[in-house]
Coordinates of C-alpha atoms in Angstrom, one line a residue:
M1 CA 41.8 -25.9 -1.5
Y2 CA 40.0 -22.7 -0.7
D3 CA 39.9 -20.9 2.7
V4 CA 36.3 -19.8 2.0
V5 CA 33.7 -20.7 -0.6
V6 CA 30.6 -18.4 -0.7
V7 CA 27.4 -19.8 -2.3
G8 CA 25.4 -16.9 -3.6
G9 CA 26.4 -13.6 -5.1
G10 CA 23.9 -11.2 -3.7
P11 CA 24.7 -8.3 -1.3
A12 CA 25.6 -10.7 1.6
G13 CA 27.6 -13.1 -0.6
Y14 CA 29.7 -10.8 -2.7
V15 CA 30.6 -8.7 0.3
A16 CA 31.6 -11.8 2.3
A17 CA 33.8 -13.0 -0.6
I18 CA 35.5 -9.6 -0.9
K19 CA 36.0 -9.3 2.9
A20 CA 37.5 -12.8 3.2
A21 CA 39.9 -11.9 0.3
M22 CA 40.8 -8.7 2.0
L23 CA 41.9 -10.7 5.0
G24 CA 44.2 -12.8 2.8
G25 CA 42.0 -15.7 2.0
N26 CA 41.9 -17.8 -1.1
V27 CA 38.2 -17.3 -1.9
A28 CA 35.7 -18.7 -4.4
I29 CA 32.1 -17.6 -5.0
V30 CA 29.4 -19.6 -6.7
E31 CA 26.4 -17.9 -8.3
S32 CA 23.9 -19.6 -10.7
D33 CA 22.2 -16.3 -11.8
K34 CA 23.3 -12.7 -12.0
F35 CA 25.5 -11.1 -9.3
G36 CA 23.8 -8.6 -7.1
G37 CA 21.0 -10.9 -6.1
T38 CA 17.4 -9.8 -5.5
C39 CA 18.5 -6.3 -4.3
L40 CA 20.3 -5.3 -7.4
N41 CA 18.3 -7.2 -10.1
R42 CA 14.7 -7.6 -8.7
G43 CA 14.5 -5.4 -5.6
C44 CA 16.2 -2.4 -4.1
I45 CA 17.7 -0.9 -7.2
P46 CA 15.0 -1.5 -9.8
T47 CA 12.2 -0.3 -7.5
K48 CA 14.1 2.8 -6.5
I49 CA 14.5 3.7 -10.1
Y50 CA 10.7 3.6 -10.4
T51 CA 10.1 5.4 -7.1
E52 CA 12.5 8.1 -8.2
N53 CA 10.2 8.6 -11.2
V54 CA 7.3 9.0 -8.7
E55 CA 9.2 11.7 -6.8
M56 CA 10.1 13.6 -10.0
L57 CA 6.4 13.6 -11.0
E58 CA 5.4 14.9 -7.6
A59 CA 8.0 17.6 -7.8
I60 CA 6.8 18.7 -11.3
K61 CA 3.3 19.3 -9.8
E62 CA 4.9 22.0 -7.7
F63 CA 6.6 23.7 -10.6
S64 CA 3.8 26.1 -11.5
K65 CA 3.9 27.5 -7.9
R66 CA 7.5 28.5 -8.6
G67 CA 6.8 30.1 -11.9
I68 CA 8.0 27.2 -14.0
S69 CA 5.9 25.9 -16.9
V70 CA 6.2 22.2 -17.9
N71 CA 4.1 20.0 -20.1
I72 CA 4.0 16.4 -19.0
E73 CA 3.2 13.9 -21.8
G74 CA 3.0 11.0 -19.4
Q75 CA 5.2 8.0 -18.8
D76 CA 6.8 5.7 -21.4
I77 CA 6.9 2.5 -19.4
K78 CA 9.0 0.6 -22.0
K79 CA 11.7 3.3 -21.8
A80 CA 11.5 3.2 -18.0
I81 CA 12.2 -0.6 -18.1
K82 CA 15.1 -0.1 -20.5
Y83 CA 16.6 2.5 -18.2
K84 CA 16.2 0.2 -15.2
N85 CA 17.9 -2.6 -17.1
R86 CA 20.8 -0.4 -18.1
V87 CA 21.4 0.7 -14.5
T88 CA 21.2 -2.9 -13.1
K89 CA 23.4 -4.3 -15.9
K90 CA 26.1 -1.7 -15.1
L91 CA 25.9 -2.5 -11.4
V92 CA 26.1 -6.3 -12.0
A93 CA 29.2 -5.7 -14.1
G94 CA 30.6 -3.6 -11.3
V95 CA 30.1 -6.4 -8.7
E96 CA 31.9 -8.9 -10.9
G97 CA 34.7 -6.5 -11.5
L98 CA 35.1 -5.9 -7.8
L99 CA 35.3 -9.7 -7.1
K100 CA 37.9 -10.2 -9.8
S101 CA 40.0 -7.3 -8.6
Y102 CA 40.3 -9.0 -5.2
G103 CA 41.3 -12.3 -6.8
V104 CA 38.0 -14.1 -6.0
K105 CA 37.5 -17.2 -8.2
I106 CA 34.1 -17.0 -9.8
F107 CA 32.0 -20.1 -10.6
K108 CA 28.7 -19.5 -12.5
A109 CA 26.8 -22.7 -11.7
K110 CA 24.3 -24.3 -9.5
A111 CA 25.7 -25.8 -6.4
T112 CA 25.0 -28.1 -3.4
V113 CA 26.6 -27.8 0.0
K114 CA 27.7 -31.4 0.8
N115 CA 29.4 -30.5 4.1
A116 CA 31.6 -27.8 5.7
N117 CA 34.4 -28.7 3.4
E118 CA 32.9 -29.6 0.1
I119 CA 30.7 -27.8 -2.4
V120 CA 29.5 -29.8 -5.4
L121 CA 28.8 -27.9 -8.6
E122 CA 26.1 -29.1 -11.1
N123 CA 28.8 -30.4 -13.5
G124 CA 30.1 -32.7 -10.7
E125 CA 33.2 -30.6 -9.8
V126 CA 33.9 -30.5 -6.1
L127 CA 35.3 -27.4 -4.4
S128 CA 37.3 -28.2 -1.3
T129 CA 37.2 -25.5 1.4
A130 CA 38.0 -24.8 5.0
S131 CA 34.7 -22.9 5.5
V132 CA 31.4 -22.3 3.7
I133 CA 29.3 -19.1 3.7
I134 CA 25.7 -19.6 2.5
A135 CA 24.2 -16.5 0.9
T136 CA 21.5 -17.9 -1.2
G137 CA 18.9 -15.2 -0.4
S138 CA 15.2 -15.4 -0.7
K139 CA 12.4 -15.8 -3.3
V140 CA 8.8 -15.0 -3.8
S141 CA 6.1 -17.5 -4.3
K142 CA 4.6 -17.8 -7.7
T143 CA 1.1 -18.6 -8.9
D144 CA -0.2 -19.9 -12.2
I145 CA -3.2 -17.7 -12.3
K146 CA -3.1 -15.3 -15.3
G147 CA -2.9 -11.7 -14.2
V148 CA -1.6 -12.5 -10.7
L149 CA 2.0 -11.1 -10.4
T150 CA 5.0 -11.4 -8.2
S151 CA 7.0 -8.3 -7.5
T152 CA 9.6 -9.5 -10.1
E153 CA 7.0 -9.7 -12.8
A154 CA 5.5 -6.3 -11.8
L155 CA 8.9 -4.7 -12.5
E156 CA 8.7 -5.9 -16.2
L157 CA 5.0 -5.0 -16.8
E158 CA 4.9 -2.9 -19.9
E159 CA 1.2 -2.0 -19.9
V160 CA -0.5 0.1 -17.3
P161 CA -3.4 -1.8 -15.8
E162 CA -6.5 0.3 -15.3
T163 CA -7.1 -1.4 -11.9
M164 CA -4.6 -3.2 -9.7
A165 CA -5.0 -4.9 -6.3
I166 CA -1.9 -5.3 -4.1
V167 CA -2.3 -8.1 -1.6
G168 CA -0.1 -7.3 1.4
S169 CA 1.0 -4.1 3.2
D170 CA 4.7 -4.4 3.7
F171 CA 7.4 -2.2 2.2
I172 CA 7.3 -3.9 -1.2
A173 CA 3.5 -3.6 -1.4
I174 CA 3.4 0.1 -0.5
E175 CA 6.3 1.1 -2.9
F176 CA 4.5 -0.7 -5.8
A177 CA 1.2 1.0 -4.8
E178 CA 2.8 4.4 -5.4
I179 CA 4.6 3.3 -8.5
F180 CA 1.4 2.1 -10.3
N181 CA -0.7 4.9 -8.9
S182 CA 1.8 7.4 -10.5
R183 CA 1.3 5.6 -13.8
G184 CA -2.4 6.0 -13.7
S185 CA -3.6 2.8 -12.2
K186 CA -6.5 2.7 -9.7
V187 CA -4.7 0.9 -6.9
T188 CA -6.3 -1.0 -4.0
V189 CA -4.1 -2.2 -1.2
I190 CA -5.6 -5.2 0.8
S191 CA -4.1 -5.6 4.2
S192 CA -5.0 -8.5 6.6
T193 CA -3.8 -6.3 9.6
D194 CA -5.4 -3.2 11.1
E195 CA -2.7 -1.0 9.7
I196 CA -0.1 -0.9 6.9
L197 CA 3.6 -1.5 7.6
T198 CA 3.1 -3.1 10.9
D199 CA 6.8 -3.3 11.8
I200 CA 7.2 0.5 11.9
D201 CA 6.0 3.1 14.4
R202 CA 2.2 3.3 14.4
E203 CA 2.0 7.1 14.3
V204 CA 4.2 7.1 11.2
S205 CA 2.3 4.4 9.4
T206 CA -1.0 6.2 10.1
A207 CA 0.4 9.4 8.7
L208 CA 1.6 7.7 5.5
K209 CA -1.7 6.0 5.1
R210 CA -3.5 9.4 5.1
I211 CA -1.1 10.7 2.5
L212 CA -1.5 7.7 0.3
A213 CA -5.3 8.0 0.5
K214 CA -5.1 11.6 -0.6
K215 CA -3.3 10.4 -3.7
G216 CA -6.2 8.1 -4.5
I217 CA -4.7 4.8 -3.3
E218 CA -7.5 2.8 -1.6
I219 CA -6.3 0.9 1.5
L220 CA -8.5 -1.9 2.9
T221 CA -7.4 -3.0 6.4
N222 CA -8.5 -6.1 8.4
E223 CA -9.4 -7.8 5.1
E224 CA -8.4 -11.2 3.8
A225 CA -8.1 -11.7 0.0
D226 CA -9.1 -15.3 -0.1
T227 CA -9.6 -16.3 -3.7
F228 CA -8.1 -15.3 -7.1
V229 CA -10.0 -16.4 -10.2
E230 CA -9.5 -15.7 -13.9
A231 CA -12.5 -14.3 -15.7
D232 CA -12.6 -12.5 -19.1
D233 CA -9.0 -11.2 -18.8
K234 CA -9.7 -10.0 -15.3
V235 CA -8.8 -11.4 -11.9
I236 CA -11.6 -11.8 -9.4
V237 CA -10.5 -11.2 -5.8
K238 CA -12.8 -12.5 -3.1
I239 CA -12.8 -10.2 0.0
A240 CA -15.2 -11.3 2.7
D241 CA -18.6 -11.6 0.9
K242 CA -17.6 -9.4 -2.0
E243 CA -16.1 -10.4 -5.4
I244 CA -14.1 -7.5 -7.0
K245 CA -12.6 -7.6 -10.5
F246 CA -9.1 -6.2 -11.2
D247 CA -6.9 -6.1 -14.3
K248 CA -3.9 -7.2 -12.3
V249 CA -3.2 -8.5 -8.8
L250 CA 0.2 -8.1 -7.2
L251 CA 1.0 -10.6 -4.4
A252 CA 3.3 -8.9 -1.8
L253 CA 3.1 -11.4 1.1
G254 CA 6.7 -11.6 2.0
R255 CA 9.6 -13.8 0.9
E256 CA 10.9 -17.3 1.8
A257 CA 14.5 -18.5 2.1
N258 CA 16.2 -20.2 -0.9
L259 CA 17.2 -23.5 0.7
N260 CA 17.8 -25.7 -2.3
V261 CA 21.6 -25.8 -1.8
L262 CA 21.1 -27.3 1.6
E263 CA 18.9 -30.2 0.7
N264 CA 21.6 -32.8 1.7
L265 CA 22.7 -31.0 4.8
N266 CA 21.3 -31.4 8.3
V267 CA 21.5 -27.8 9.2
K268 CA 19.1 -26.3 11.8
I269 CA 16.1 -24.5 10.2
E270 CA 13.7 -22.3 12.2
N271 CA 10.5 -20.9 10.8
G272 CA 11.8 -21.6 7.2
F273 CA 15.1 -19.8 7.6
V274 CA 18.6 -21.0 8.5
S275 CA 19.3 -20.6 12.2
V276 CA 22.6 -18.7 13.1
N277 CA 24.3 -17.3 16.1
D278 CA 25.7 -13.7 16.4
K279 CA 28.8 -14.9 14.6
M280 CA 26.6 -15.9 11.7
E281 CA 27.6 -19.6 12.2
T282 CA 25.0 -22.3 11.6
S283 CA 24.4 -25.4 13.7
I284 CA 27.3 -27.0 11.7
K285 CA 30.7 -25.7 12.6
G286 CA 32.5 -24.1 9.7
I287 CA 29.3 -23.3 7.8
Y288 CA 28.0 -19.8 8.0
A289 CA 24.8 -18.2 6.7
V290 CA 24.2 -14.6 5.9
G291 CA 21.5 -12.3 4.4
D292 CA 17.9 -13.1 3.6
V293 CA 18.4 -16.8 4.0
T294 CA 18.6 -16.2 7.8
G295 CA 15.4 -14.2 8.0
I296 CA 17.0 -11.9 10.6
D297 CA 16.8 -8.6 8.7
M298 CA 15.9 -8.8 5.0
T299 CA 17.6 -5.6 3.9
A300 CA 20.7 -5.3 1.7
H301 CA 22.5 -3.1 4.3
A302 CA 22.0 -5.7 7.0
A303 CA 23.2 -8.4 4.5
F304 CA 26.4 -6.4 3.9
A305 CA 27.1 -6.3 7.6
M306 CA 26.3 -10.0 8.0
G307 CA 28.6 -10.9 5.2
E308 CA 31.5 -9.0 6.7
V309 CA 31.0 -10.7 10.1
A310 CA 30.8 -14.2 8.6
A311 CA 33.9 -13.6 6.5
Q312 CA 35.9 -12.4 9.5
N313 CA 34.9 -15.4 11.6
A314 CA 35.6 -17.8 8.7
M315 CA 39.1 -16.3 8.4
G316 CA 39.8 -16.9 12.1
R317 CA 38.9 -13.4 13.4
K318 CA 36.2 -12.7 16.0
A319 CA 33.2 -10.6 15.0
K320 CA 29.6 -10.3 16.0
F321 CA 26.6 -9.1 14.1
K322 CA 24.9 -6.1 15.8
G323 CA 21.7 -5.2 14.1
Q324 CA 20.2 -2.9 16.7
A325 CA 21.1 0.2 14.8
S326 CA 20.2 -1.1 11.3
P327 CA 17.8 1.3 9.6
K328 CA 14.5 0.5 7.8
C329 CA 13.7 2.5 4.7
L330 CA 10.6 3.0 2.6
Y331 CA 10.9 5.0 -0.7
T332 CA 7.5 6.4 -1.0
V333 CA 6.8 10.1 -1.4
P334 CA 7.3 11.3 1.3
Q335 CA 9.9 8.7 2.4
V336 CA 9.8 6.8 5.6
A337 CA 12.8 5.6 7.6
S338 CA 13.4 4.4 11.2
V339 CA 16.1 3.0 13.4
G340 CA 15.6 1.3 16.8
L341 CA 12.4 0.6 18.8
T342 CA 8.9 1.9 17.9
E343 CA 7.0 3.8 20.6
E344 CA 4.9 0.7 21.1
E345 CA 7.9 -1.5 21.6
A346 CA 9.8 0.9 23.8
R347 CA 6.9 1.3 26.3
K348 CA 7.0 -2.4 27.0
Y349 CA 10.5 -2.1 28.5
Y350 CA 11.3 1.5 29.4
N351 CA 9.9 4.7 30.9
I352 CA 10.2 6.9 27.9
K353 CA 10.1 10.4 26.6
V354 CA 8.8 11.2 23.1
S355 CA 9.3 14.3 21.0
K356 CA 8.5 15.4 17.5
F357 CA 9.4 18.1 15.1
S358 CA 7.6 18.9 11.9
F359 CA 9.1 19.4 8.4
A360 CA 6.6 22.2 8.0
A361 CA 8.7 24.2 10.6
N362 CA 12.0 23.7 8.8
G363 CA 13.3 26.4 6.4
K364 CA 14.9 24.1 3.9
A365 CA 11.9 21.8 3.7
L366 CA 9.8 24.9 2.9
T367 CA 12.2 25.9 0.1
E368 CA 11.8 22.4 -1.4
S369 CA 8.0 22.3 -1.0
A370 CA 8.5 19.3 1.3
T371 CA 6.5 20.1 4.3
D372 CA 4.7 16.8 4.8
G373 CA 6.1 14.7 7.7
F374 CA 7.9 14.8 11.0
V375 CA 10.8 13.3 13.0
K376 CA 9.9 11.4 16.1
V377 CA 12.5 10.7 18.8
I378 CA 12.0 8.2 21.6
T379 CA 14.5 8.1 24.6
D380 CA 14.9 6.4 27.9
E381 CA 13.6 8.8 30.5
K382 CA 16.4 8.1 33.0
Y383 CA 19.5 8.2 30.9
G384 CA 18.4 9.9 27.7
E385 CA 19.5 6.9 25.6
I386 CA 18.1 7.1 22.1
L387 CA 15.8 4.1 21.8
G388 CA 14.3 4.9 18.4
V389 CA 14.0 7.6 15.7
H390 CA 11.2 7.5 13.2
I391 CA 11.0 9.8 10.2
I392 CA 8.4 10.5 7.5
G393 CA 9.4 13.2 5.1
K394 CA 11.7 14.2 2.2
K395 CA 15.1 12.5 2.3
A396 CA 14.1 10.5 5.4
T397 CA 16.2 7.6 4.0
E398 CA 19.3 9.8 4.1
L399 CA 18.5 11.5 7.4
V400 CA 18.1 8.2 9.2
N401 CA 21.8 7.4 8.8
E402 CA 22.6 10.3 11.1
A403 CA 20.2 8.9 13.7
A404 CA 21.7 5.4 13.2
I405 CA 25.2 6.8 13.9
L406 CA 24.0 8.5 17.1
K407 CA 22.2 5.4 18.3
S408 CA 25.1 3.1 17.4
L409 CA 27.6 5.3 19.3
E410 CA 25.1 5.5 22.2
V411 CA 25.1 9.3 22.2
P412 CA 22.5 10.6 24.7
A413 CA 19.8 12.8 23.1
D414 CA 20.8 15.9 25.0
E415 CA 24.4 15.6 23.8
A416 CA 23.3 14.9 20.2
A417 CA 21.1 18.0 20.3
D418 CA 24.3 20.1 21.1
I419 CA 25.9 19.1 17.8
I420 CA 26.0 22.0 15.4
F421 CA 24.0 21.1 12.3
A422 CA 24.4 23.1 9.0
H423 CA 21.7 25.6 8.2
P424 CA 19.6 25.6 6.1
T425 CA 19.3 21.8 5.9
I426 CA 16.5 19.3 6.4
S427 CA 18.8 17.5 8.9
E428 CA 17.9 20.3 11.3
V429 CA 14.5 18.6 11.8
L430 CA 16.4 15.8 13.6
K431 CA 18.3 18.3 15.7
E432 CA 15.1 20.0 16.8
A433 CA 13.4 16.7 17.6
L434 CA 16.4 15.7 19.8
A435 CA 16.4 19.0 21.6
D436 CA 12.7 18.9 22.2
I437 CA 13.1 15.7 24.3
N438 CA 14.1 18.1 27.1
N439 CA 12.0 21.0 25.9
N440 CA 15.1 22.8 24.5
S441 CA 14.0 23.1 20.9
I442 CA 14.4 26.8 20.1
H443 CA 12.1 26.5 17.1
T444 CA 9.2 24.9 19.0
P445 CA 6.6 27.2 20.5
K446 CA 6.6 27.4 24.3
K447 CA 4.5 24.6 25.8

């Protein structure tokens, strides 16, 4: 009899299993594929290896200005794939090692959740448990049309397509647009909305769109890609009254929950995802759900937090998931990151103040040839509460963690601006943006 059985070994699942074991639980985890889930094997880590290549290539273009001569022979995609596989293999082994070190019993099998106390493995074995945590993640939809790829298939593509269409404009779509553009593909992004990245601040997405266009990435907005047809080793994409041929098409239209393990369970599902409360408990007492399968926040770091919350509650503790200060990160060049409300969202509920500070006015950014971008801070006018921070620029995905800490601890903008930041650092861009809320930024010209 287990205290907790976790179904799924991705970020939410393995963290939940370890946390429950830390709390003294007798814990088992069931995973039918590789540990680490989408993030480690088909998402966060593999794509970041490729986007790091993009950043390195961008940096090399600046070398001649610094008196450094380098000859670039191009990219060996097969070597890049091998490198990616080595890194993910090492991390997968690390996750398994962690689980074993905490005494978590590992079952590599498909499973079905029969009820809150029984998990049935594919070989008929039944695991008895006091609580269940569902962490089965999400998946992409596949198509049988030759040349139309999922993000998983795009990661393994060994040849560089001369032309590629990317249907969708979310984080996955835009990262892949940069990856294949850096490899030499002529990339066209097709968005059904009037902007790319509709869940981030509009001013930031507009700035990124301009930067991507300068790199030669074509972005079509307010367009529906209706039809995909094979023709002479090409894929025909119908857009409005036009038919355009591409060598490859990548579908990046979001992800759907993996619900197969719940087929015999009458658990509440909303909009295709498992419904949970702030304790991560489903409509059935004793059954919890965490990570992508809930659709709440489909990022690995949110999944980590959900996993810890569910594990604590399954072990009799009291914990709640608080996702208001969970960052969003996009690993383009420059990077994009944010935490909290966008300006558009904040204006619906608050009287606000908005300030910005440019990377071009930061000494360290200048030393790194990283002057594209800005930090934007949004606060409540009355109390100075930090409502949102939005960053486009180098190391934005690192810098946003500082903003998330300030927001999580509810530090008012004026107090945050009084913190002494090291100099010279790119982090000073955040400090100056915080100070500029009340016109106290020393390095902003007098208004």
